[in-house]
Amino acid sequence: MNTILLIEDNEQLQKYISEYLEVYGFTTRILDDYDAVPETIAACRPKLILLDINLPKFDGFYYLKLIRKHYKIPIIIISARSEEGEQIRGIENGADDYITKPFSIGVLLAKINAMLRREAELHKRVISLDGLCLNEDTLSVAYKGAGTELSKNEYRVLRLLMKNAGQIVSREQLLEELWDDVSFVDDNTLTVNITRVKKKLMELGLQNCLETKRGVGYAFNTAALPNH
């Protein structure tokens, strides 16, 4: 469900934005307790947050910092503060976009849809497993702040094993993953790449994550991850 959390104290604007977004298939949740922002986010699990700056108790920058301590949810600031400095401040403190009031509701919808598309694409390109993150854009793997680069084939091997964590992946499946239009990947090449991936995971402090299932294939052992 595409839930949008609206942190805005103007009731007329609340109604206007909510009714418009709901026509386009969104569910809008309006924050009603400014003392329970993280708890509200945990309860409604929004895909995106619309955040005003002029709010009761504290300004939106305070809530922006508070949210960013706990969540990476996309945040669009909607504010009457149009000064360049305020916009820069919002982006530097973790907002993904900044729209000044008055704004076109159609433009707001377009920005929401574009941001959700980017988020969906990002999640496809990053595989995360108990803190271990594999990134397609950088061909790298990271764990607890430490990272290492991978070759294209090392990335392909680790991606298939992480996607099937806890299950045996046959050597045939892995060989198919390494196939390209230029060359045939033989069995020895697979063994070499598996050995290299194991070594790079060990560099990140992860031992025994890849298990050899003799005569069958390999498996990613999630129990070997300290966070598991």
PDB file of C-alpha atoms in Angstrom:
ATOM      1  CA  MET A   1       0.000   0.000   0.000  1.00  0.00           C
ATOM      2  CA  ASN A   2       1.327   3.452  -0.972  1.00  0.00           C
ATOM      3  CA  THR A   3       0.864   5.373   2.265  1.00  0.00           C
ATOM      4  CA  ILE A   4       1.955   9.023   2.421  1.00  0.00           C
ATOM      5  CA  LEU A   5       2.523  10.544   5.860  1.00  0.00           C
ATOM      6  CA  LEU A   6       1.549  14.217   5.868  1.00  0.00           C
ATOM      7  CA  ILE A   7       3.165  16.346   8.583  1.00  0.00           C
ATOM      8  CA  GLU A   8       1.279  19.605   8.045  1.00  0.00           C
ATOM      9  CA  ASP A   9      -0.795  21.589  10.554  1.00  0.00           C
ATOM     10  CA  ASN A  10      -2.933  23.570   8.078  1.00  0.00           C
ATOM     11  CA  GLU A  11      -6.236  21.682   8.057  1.00  0.00           C
ATOM     12  CA  GLN A  12      -7.377  23.102   4.733  1.00  0.00           C
ATOM     13  CA  LEU A  13      -4.144  22.043   3.059  1.00  0.00           C
ATOM     14  CA  GLN A  14      -4.333  18.655   4.780  1.00  0.00           C
ATOM     15  CA  LYS A  15      -7.747  18.066   3.245  1.00  0.00           C
ATOM     16  CA  TYR A  16      -6.730  19.343  -0.182  1.00  0.00           C
ATOM     17  CA  ILE A  17      -3.601  17.173  -0.431  1.00  0.00           C
ATOM     18  CA  SER A  18      -5.254  14.080   1.079  1.00  0.00           C
ATOM     19  CA  GLU A  19      -8.278  14.129  -1.212  1.00  0.00           C
ATOM     20  CA  TYR A  20      -6.142  14.711  -4.301  1.00  0.00           C
ATOM     21  CA  LEU A  21      -3.636  11.949  -3.537  1.00  0.00           C
ATOM     22  CA  GLU A  22      -6.358   9.462  -2.668  1.00  0.00           C
ATOM     23  CA  VAL A  23      -7.878   9.944  -6.133  1.00  0.00           C
ATOM     24  CA  TYR A  24      -4.567   8.668  -7.509  1.00  0.00           C
ATOM     25  CA  GLY A  25      -4.447   5.575  -5.319  1.00  0.00           C
ATOM     26  CA  PHE A  26      -2.502   6.818  -2.317  1.00  0.00           C
ATOM     27  CA  THR A  27      -3.519   6.448   1.313  1.00  0.00           C
ATOM     28  CA  THR A  28      -2.778   9.590   3.302  1.00  0.00           C
ATOM     29  CA  ARG A  29      -2.038   9.502   7.016  1.00  0.00           C
ATOM     30  CA  ILE A  30      -2.024  12.864   8.813  1.00  0.00           C
ATOM     31  CA  LEU A  31       0.255  13.199  11.824  1.00  0.00           C
ATOM     32  CA  ASP A  32      -1.835  14.020  14.884  1.00  0.00           C
ATOM     33  CA  ASP A  33       0.750  13.667  17.657  1.00  0.00           C
ATOM     34  CA  TYR A  34       3.924  15.714  17.314  1.00  0.00           C
ATOM     35  CA  ASP A  35       5.407  13.924  20.322  1.00  0.00           C
ATOM     36  CA  ALA A  36       5.222  10.571  18.559  1.00  0.00           C
ATOM     37  CA  VAL A  37       6.701  11.078  15.114  1.00  0.00           C
ATOM     38  CA  PRO A  38       8.959   7.970  15.046  1.00  0.00           C
ATOM     39  CA  GLU A  39       6.177   5.867  16.574  1.00  0.00           C
ATOM     40  CA  THR A  40       3.684   7.058  13.951  1.00  0.00           C
ATOM     41  CA  ILE A  41       6.114   6.202  11.164  1.00  0.00           C
ATOM     42  CA  ALA A  42       6.664   2.738  12.631  1.00  0.00           C
ATOM     43  CA  ALA A  43       2.914   2.176  12.827  1.00  0.00           C
ATOM     44  CA  CYS A  44       1.865   3.343   9.347  1.00  0.00           C
ATOM     45  CA  ARG A  45       5.061   2.487   7.402  1.00  0.00           C
ATOM     46  CA  PRO A  46       4.768   5.303   4.843  1.00  0.00           C
ATOM     47  CA  LYS A  47       6.413   5.105   1.437  1.00  0.00           C
ATOM     48  CA  LEU A  48       7.072   8.851   1.549  1.00  0.00           C
ATOM     49  CA  ILE A  49       6.714  11.791   3.953  1.00  0.00           C
ATOM     50  CA  LEU A  50       5.492  15.304   3.132  1.00  0.00           C
ATOM     51  CA  LEU A  51       6.907  17.646   5.762  1.00  0.00           C
ATOM     52  CA  ASP A  52       6.007  21.266   6.482  1.00  0.00           C
ATOM     53  CA  ILE A  53       8.540  23.550   8.204  1.00  0.00           C
ATOM     54  CA  ASN A  54       6.268  25.877  10.210  1.00  0.00           C
ATOM     55  CA  LEU A  55       4.838  23.433  12.742  1.00  0.00           C
ATOM     56  CA  PRO A  56       3.683  23.459  16.368  1.00  0.00           C
ATOM     57  CA  LYS A  57       6.237  22.874  19.139  1.00  0.00           C
ATOM     58  CA  PHE A  58       9.287  22.519  16.871  1.00  0.00           C
ATOM     59  CA  ASP A  59       9.975  23.449  13.271  1.00  0.00           C
ATOM     60  CA  GLY A  60      10.179  20.945  10.461  1.00  0.00           C
ATOM     61  CA  PHE A  61      13.982  20.881  10.492  1.00  0.00           C
ATOM     62  CA  TYR A  62      13.867  19.410  13.990  1.00  0.00           C
ATOM     63  CA  TYR A  63      11.524  16.648  12.837  1.00  0.00           C
ATOM     64  CA  LEU A  64      13.599  16.120   9.699  1.00  0.00           C
ATOM     65  CA  LYS A  65      16.697  15.399  11.790  1.00  0.00           C
ATOM     66  CA  LEU A  66      14.656  13.216  14.147  1.00  0.00           C
ATOM     67  CA  ILE A  67      13.281  11.127  11.282  1.00  0.00           C
ATOM     68  CA  ARG A  68      16.676  10.753   9.643  1.00  0.00           C
ATOM     69  CA  LYS A  69      18.107   9.270  12.854  1.00  0.00           C
ATOM     70  CA  HIS A  70      15.765   6.312  12.432  1.00  0.00           C
ATOM     71  CA  TYR A  71      14.540   6.139   8.838  1.00  0.00           C
ATOM     72  CA  LYS A  72      15.682   6.544   5.219  1.00  0.00           C
ATOM     73  CA  ILE A  73      12.146   7.135   3.914  1.00  0.00           C
ATOM     74  CA  PRO A  74      11.974   9.730   1.096  1.00  0.00           C
ATOM     75  CA  ILE A  75      10.998  13.158   2.461  1.00  0.00           C
ATOM     76  CA  ILE A  76       9.660  16.101   0.468  1.00  0.00           C
ATOM     77  CA  ILE A  77       9.519  19.414   2.304  1.00  0.00           C
ATOM     78  CA  ILE A  78       6.516  21.610   1.492  1.00  0.00           C
ATOM     79  CA  SER A  79       7.065  25.071   2.930  1.00  0.00           C
ATOM     80  CA  ALA A  80       6.211  28.733   2.565  1.00  0.00           C
ATOM     81  CA  ARG A  81       9.865  29.501   3.306  1.00  0.00           C
ATOM     82  CA  SER A  82      11.144  30.135  -0.200  1.00  0.00           C
ATOM     83  CA  GLU A  83      14.593  31.522   0.619  1.00  0.00           C
ATOM     84  CA  GLU A  84      17.458  29.677  -1.024  1.00  0.00           C
ATOM     85  CA  GLY A  85      19.179  29.226   2.318  1.00  0.00           C
ATOM     86  CA  GLU A  86      16.163  27.426   3.765  1.00  0.00           C
ATOM     87  CA  GLN A  87      16.002  25.111   0.782  1.00  0.00           C
ATOM     88  CA  ILE A  88      19.704  24.316   1.063  1.00  0.00           C
ATOM     89  CA  ARG A  89      19.276  23.708   4.782  1.00  0.00           C
ATOM     90  CA  GLY A  90      16.464  21.255   4.115  1.00  0.00           C
ATOM     91  CA  ILE A  91      18.420  19.259   1.547  1.00  0.00           C
ATOM     92  CA  GLU A  92      21.592  19.234   3.660  1.00  0.00           C
ATOM     93  CA  ASN A  93      19.634  17.909   6.636  1.00  0.00           C
ATOM     94  CA  GLY A  94      18.304  14.953   4.693  1.00  0.00           C
ATOM     95  CA  ALA A  95      15.277  16.044   2.663  1.00  0.00           C
ATOM     96  CA  ASP A  96      15.065  14.574  -0.825  1.00  0.00           C
ATOM     97  CA  ASP A  97      13.217  17.533  -2.354  1.00  0.00           C
ATOM     98  CA  TYR A  98      11.867  20.952  -1.363  1.00  0.00           C
ATOM     99  CA  ILE A  99       8.686  22.512  -2.769  1.00  0.00           C
ATOM    100  CA  THR A 100       7.699  26.070  -1.912  1.00  0.00           C
ATOM    101  CA  LYS A 101       4.116  27.141  -1.207  1.00  0.00           C
ATOM    102  CA  PRO A 102       1.921  27.891  -3.023  1.00  0.00           C
ATOM    103  CA  PHE A 103       2.576  24.915  -5.270  1.00  0.00           C
ATOM    104  CA  SER A 104       0.805  23.053  -8.044  1.00  0.00           C
ATOM    105  CA  ILE A 105      -0.760  19.881  -6.676  1.00  0.00           C
ATOM    106  CA  GLY A 106      -0.059  18.251 -10.044  1.00  0.00           C
ATOM    107  CA  VAL A 107       3.647  19.026  -9.706  1.00  0.00           C
ATOM    108  CA  LEU A 108       3.617  17.599  -6.170  1.00  0.00           C
ATOM    109  CA  LEU A 109       2.040  14.370  -7.443  1.00  0.00           C
ATOM    110  CA  ALA A 110       4.618  14.148 -10.246  1.00  0.00           C
ATOM    111  CA  LYS A 111       7.463  14.571  -7.753  1.00  0.00           C
ATOM    112  CA  ILE A 112       5.988  11.922  -5.457  1.00  0.00           C
ATOM    113  CA  ASN A 113       5.620   9.432  -8.300  1.00  0.00           C
ATOM    114  CA  ALA A 114       9.125  10.129  -9.601  1.00  0.00           C
ATOM    115  CA  MET A 115      10.646   9.693  -6.163  1.00  0.00           C
ATOM    116  CA  LEU A 116       8.814   6.425  -5.527  1.00  0.00           C
ATOM    117  CA  ARG A 117       9.969   5.110  -8.911  1.00  0.00           C
ATOM    118  CA  ARG A 118      13.576   5.950  -8.039  1.00  0.00           C
ATOM    119  CA  GLU A 119      13.209   4.247  -4.668  1.00  0.00           C
ATOM    120  CA  ALA A 120      11.787   1.125  -6.286  1.00  0.00           C
ATOM    121  CA  GLU A 121      14.643   1.050  -8.780  1.00  0.00           C
ATOM    122  CA  LEU A 122      17.196   1.594  -6.032  1.00  0.00           C
ATOM    123  CA  HIS A 123      15.869  -1.342  -4.043  1.00  0.00           C
ATOM    124  CA  LYS A 124      16.195  -3.547  -7.106  1.00  0.00           C
ATOM    125  CA  ARG A 125      19.853  -2.577  -7.443  1.00  0.00           C
ATOM    126  CA  VAL A 126      20.790  -3.062  -3.784  1.00  0.00           C
ATOM    127  CA  ILE A 127      20.457  -6.408  -2.072  1.00  0.00           C
ATOM    128  CA  SER A 128      20.601  -6.265   1.715  1.00  0.00           C
ATOM    129  CA  LEU A 129      20.872  -9.251   4.021  1.00  0.00           C
ATOM    130  CA  ASP A 130      21.252  -8.722   7.770  1.00  0.00           C
ATOM    131  CA  GLY A 131      23.463  -5.669   7.241  1.00  0.00           C
ATOM    132  CA  LEU A 132      25.420  -7.059   4.301  1.00  0.00           C
ATOM    133  CA  CYS A 133      24.733  -4.814   1.283  1.00  0.00           C
ATOM    134  CA  LEU A 134      25.489  -5.682  -2.322  1.00  0.00           C
ATOM    135  CA  ASN A 135      25.377  -2.695  -4.678  1.00  0.00           C
ATOM    136  CA  GLU A 136      25.015  -3.141  -8.441  1.00  0.00           C
ATOM    137  CA  ASP A 137      25.800   0.497  -9.283  1.00  0.00           C
ATOM    138  CA  THR A 138      29.242   0.369  -7.634  1.00  0.00           C
ATOM    139  CA  LEU A 139      29.890  -3.385  -7.948  1.00  0.00           C
ATOM    140  CA  SER A 140      30.739  -3.474  -4.263  1.00  0.00           C
ATOM    141  CA  VAL A 141      29.772  -5.232  -1.066  1.00  0.00           C
ATOM    142  CA  ALA A 142      29.717  -3.561   2.348  1.00  0.00           C
ATOM    143  CA  TYR A 143      29.232  -4.602   5.942  1.00  0.00           C
ATOM    144  CA  LYS A 144      29.264  -2.410   9.071  1.00  0.00           C
ATOM    145  CA  GLY A 145      30.946   0.526   7.364  1.00  0.00           C
ATOM    146  CA  ALA A 146      33.633  -1.537   5.651  1.00  0.00           C
ATOM    147  CA  GLY A 147      33.431  -2.248   1.947  1.00  0.00           C
ATOM    148  CA  THR A 148      35.260  -3.852  -0.931  1.00  0.00           C
ATOM    149  CA  GLU A 149      34.942  -3.770  -4.700  1.00  0.00           C
ATOM    150  CA  LEU A 150      33.978  -6.807  -6.736  1.00  0.00           C
ATOM    151  CA  SER A 151      34.666  -7.884 -10.280  1.00  0.00           C
ATOM    152  CA  LYS A 152      31.610  -8.289 -12.495  1.00  0.00           C
ATOM    153  CA  ASN A 153      31.700 -12.067 -12.113  1.00  0.00           C
ATOM    154  CA  GLU A 154      32.268 -11.926  -8.358  1.00  0.00           C
ATOM    155  CA  TYR A 155      29.241  -9.641  -8.126  1.00  0.00           C
ATOM    156  CA  ARG A 156      27.103 -12.032 -10.181  1.00  0.00           C
ATOM    157  CA  VAL A 157      28.087 -15.021  -8.029  1.00  0.00           C
ATOM    158  CA  LEU A 158      27.393 -13.229  -4.751  1.00  0.00           C
ATOM    159  CA  ARG A 159      24.126 -11.759  -6.013  1.00  0.00           C
ATOM    160  CA  LEU A 160      22.719 -15.161  -6.942  1.00  0.00           C
ATOM    161  CA  LEU A 161      23.811 -16.703  -3.647  1.00  0.00           C
ATOM    162  CA  MET A 162      22.405 -13.834  -1.550  1.00  0.00           C
ATOM    163  CA  LYS A 163      19.104 -13.892  -3.453  1.00  0.00           C
ATOM    164  CA  ASN A 164      18.828 -17.579  -2.597  1.00  0.00           C
ATOM    165  CA  ALA A 165      20.226 -17.320   0.942  1.00  0.00           C
ATOM    166  CA  GLY A 166      19.789 -20.504   2.931  1.00  0.00           C
ATOM    167  CA  GLN A 167      19.233 -22.581  -0.206  1.00  0.00           C
ATOM    168  CA  ILE A 168      21.650 -24.612  -2.287  1.00  0.00           C
ATOM    169  CA  VAL A 169      22.519 -23.030  -5.633  1.00  0.00           C
ATOM    170  CA  SER A 170      23.847 -25.595  -8.098  1.00  0.00           C
ATOM    171  CA  ARG A 171      27.089 -25.140  -9.993  1.00  0.00           C
ATOM    172  CA  GLU A 172      25.041 -25.229 -13.182  1.00  0.00           C
ATOM    173  CA  GLN A 173      22.930 -22.272 -12.009  1.00  0.00           C
ATOM    174  CA  LEU A 174      26.051 -20.315 -11.124  1.00  0.00           C
ATOM    175  CA  LEU A 175      27.677 -21.119 -14.466  1.00  0.00           C
ATOM    176  CA  GLU A 176      24.576 -19.808 -16.238  1.00  0.00           C
ATOM    177  CA  GLU A 177      24.854 -16.622 -14.166  1.00  0.00           C
ATOM    178  CA  LEU A 178      28.428 -16.160 -15.390  1.00  0.00           C
ATOM    179  CA  TRP A 179      27.620 -16.781 -19.060  1.00  0.00           C
ATOM    180  CA  ASP A 180      28.050 -13.853 -21.432  1.00  0.00           C
ATOM    181  CA  ASP A 181      28.129 -13.245 -25.209  1.00  0.00           C
ATOM    182  CA  VAL A 182      31.904 -13.237 -25.413  1.00  0.00           C
ATOM    183  CA  SER A 183      33.185 -16.373 -23.714  1.00  0.00           C
ATOM    184  CA  PHE A 184      32.158 -19.623 -22.174  1.00  0.00           C
ATOM    185  CA  VAL A 185      32.762 -19.792 -18.439  1.00  0.00           C
ATOM    186  CA  ASP A 186      34.188 -23.155 -17.459  1.00  0.00           C
ATOM    187  CA  ASP A 187      33.928 -24.957 -14.153  1.00  0.00           C
ATOM    188  CA  ASN A 188      37.376 -23.889 -12.995  1.00  0.00           C
ATOM    189  CA  THR A 189      36.485 -20.221 -13.514  1.00  0.00           C
ATOM    190  CA  LEU A 190      33.525 -20.678 -11.197  1.00  0.00           C
ATOM    191  CA  THR A 191      35.733 -22.202  -8.504  1.00  0.00           C
ATOM    192  CA  VAL A 192      38.163 -19.287  -8.775  1.00  0.00           C
ATOM    193  CA  ASN A 193      35.347 -16.730  -8.431  1.00  0.00           C
ATOM    194  CA  ILE A 194      33.847 -18.517  -5.439  1.00  0.00           C
ATOM    195  CA  THR A 195      37.270 -18.500  -3.756  1.00  0.00           C
ATOM    196  CA  ARG A 196      37.673 -14.777  -4.449  1.00  0.00           C
ATOM    197  CA  VAL A 197      34.212 -13.952  -3.070  1.00  0.00           C
ATOM    198  CA  LYS A 198      34.954 -15.938   0.101  1.00  0.00           C
ATOM    199  CA  LYS A 199      38.199 -14.003   0.530  1.00  0.00           C
ATOM    200  CA  LYS A 200      36.503 -10.640   0.110  1.00  0.00           C
ATOM    201  CA  LEU A 201      33.808 -11.528   2.632  1.00  0.00           C
ATOM    202  CA  MET A 202      36.580 -12.538   5.055  1.00  0.00           C
ATOM    203  CA  GLU A 203      38.123  -9.079   4.548  1.00  0.00           C
ATOM    204  CA  LEU A 204      34.834  -7.677   5.887  1.00  0.00           C
ATOM    205  CA  GLY A 205      35.086  -9.929   8.933  1.00  0.00           C
ATOM    206  CA  LEU A 206      32.575 -12.484   7.684  1.00  0.00           C
ATOM    207  CA  GLN A 207      33.680 -16.084   8.051  1.00  0.00           C
ATOM    208  CA  ASN A 208      31.988 -19.177   6.629  1.00  0.00           C
ATOM    209  CA  CYS A 209      29.218 -17.285   4.822  1.00  0.00           C
ATOM    210  CA  LEU A 210      29.636 -19.359   1.677  1.00  0.00           C
ATOM    211  CA  GLU A 211      29.295 -23.086   2.194  1.00  0.00           C
ATOM    212  CA  THR A 212      30.411 -25.681  -0.327  1.00  0.00           C
ATOM    213  CA  LYS A 213      27.891 -28.461  -0.823  1.00  0.00           C
ATOM    214  CA  ARG A 214      30.205 -31.080  -2.289  1.00  0.00           C
ATOM    215  CA  GLY A 215      29.052 -32.465  -5.591  1.00  0.00           C
ATOM    216  CA  VAL A 216      26.001 -30.169  -5.640  1.00  0.00           C
ATOM    217  CA  GLY A 217      26.850 -26.477  -5.415  1.00  0.00           C
ATOM    218  CA  TYR A 218      27.058 -23.683  -2.852  1.00  0.00           C
ATOM    219  CA  ALA A 219      24.856 -21.957  -0.284  1.00  0.00           C
ATOM    220  CA  PHE A 220      24.913 -18.599   1.472  1.00  0.00           C
ATOM    221  CA  ASN A 221      24.787 -19.360   5.189  1.00  0.00           C
ATOM    222  CA  THR A 222      22.832 -16.553   6.900  1.00  0.00           C
ATOM    223  CA  ALA A 223      23.601 -18.043  10.311  1.00  0.00           C
ATOM    224  CA  ALA A 224      27.239 -17.023   9.782  1.00  0.00           C
ATOM    225  CA  LEU A 225      26.249 -13.340   9.792  1.00  0.00           C
ATOM    226  CA  PRO A 226      26.799 -11.853  13.281  1.00  0.00           C
ATOM    227  CA  ASN A 227      23.504  -9.919  13.076  1.00  0.00           C
ATOM    228  CA  HIS A 228      21.470 -13.019  12.316  1.00  0.00           C
TER     229      HIS A 228
END
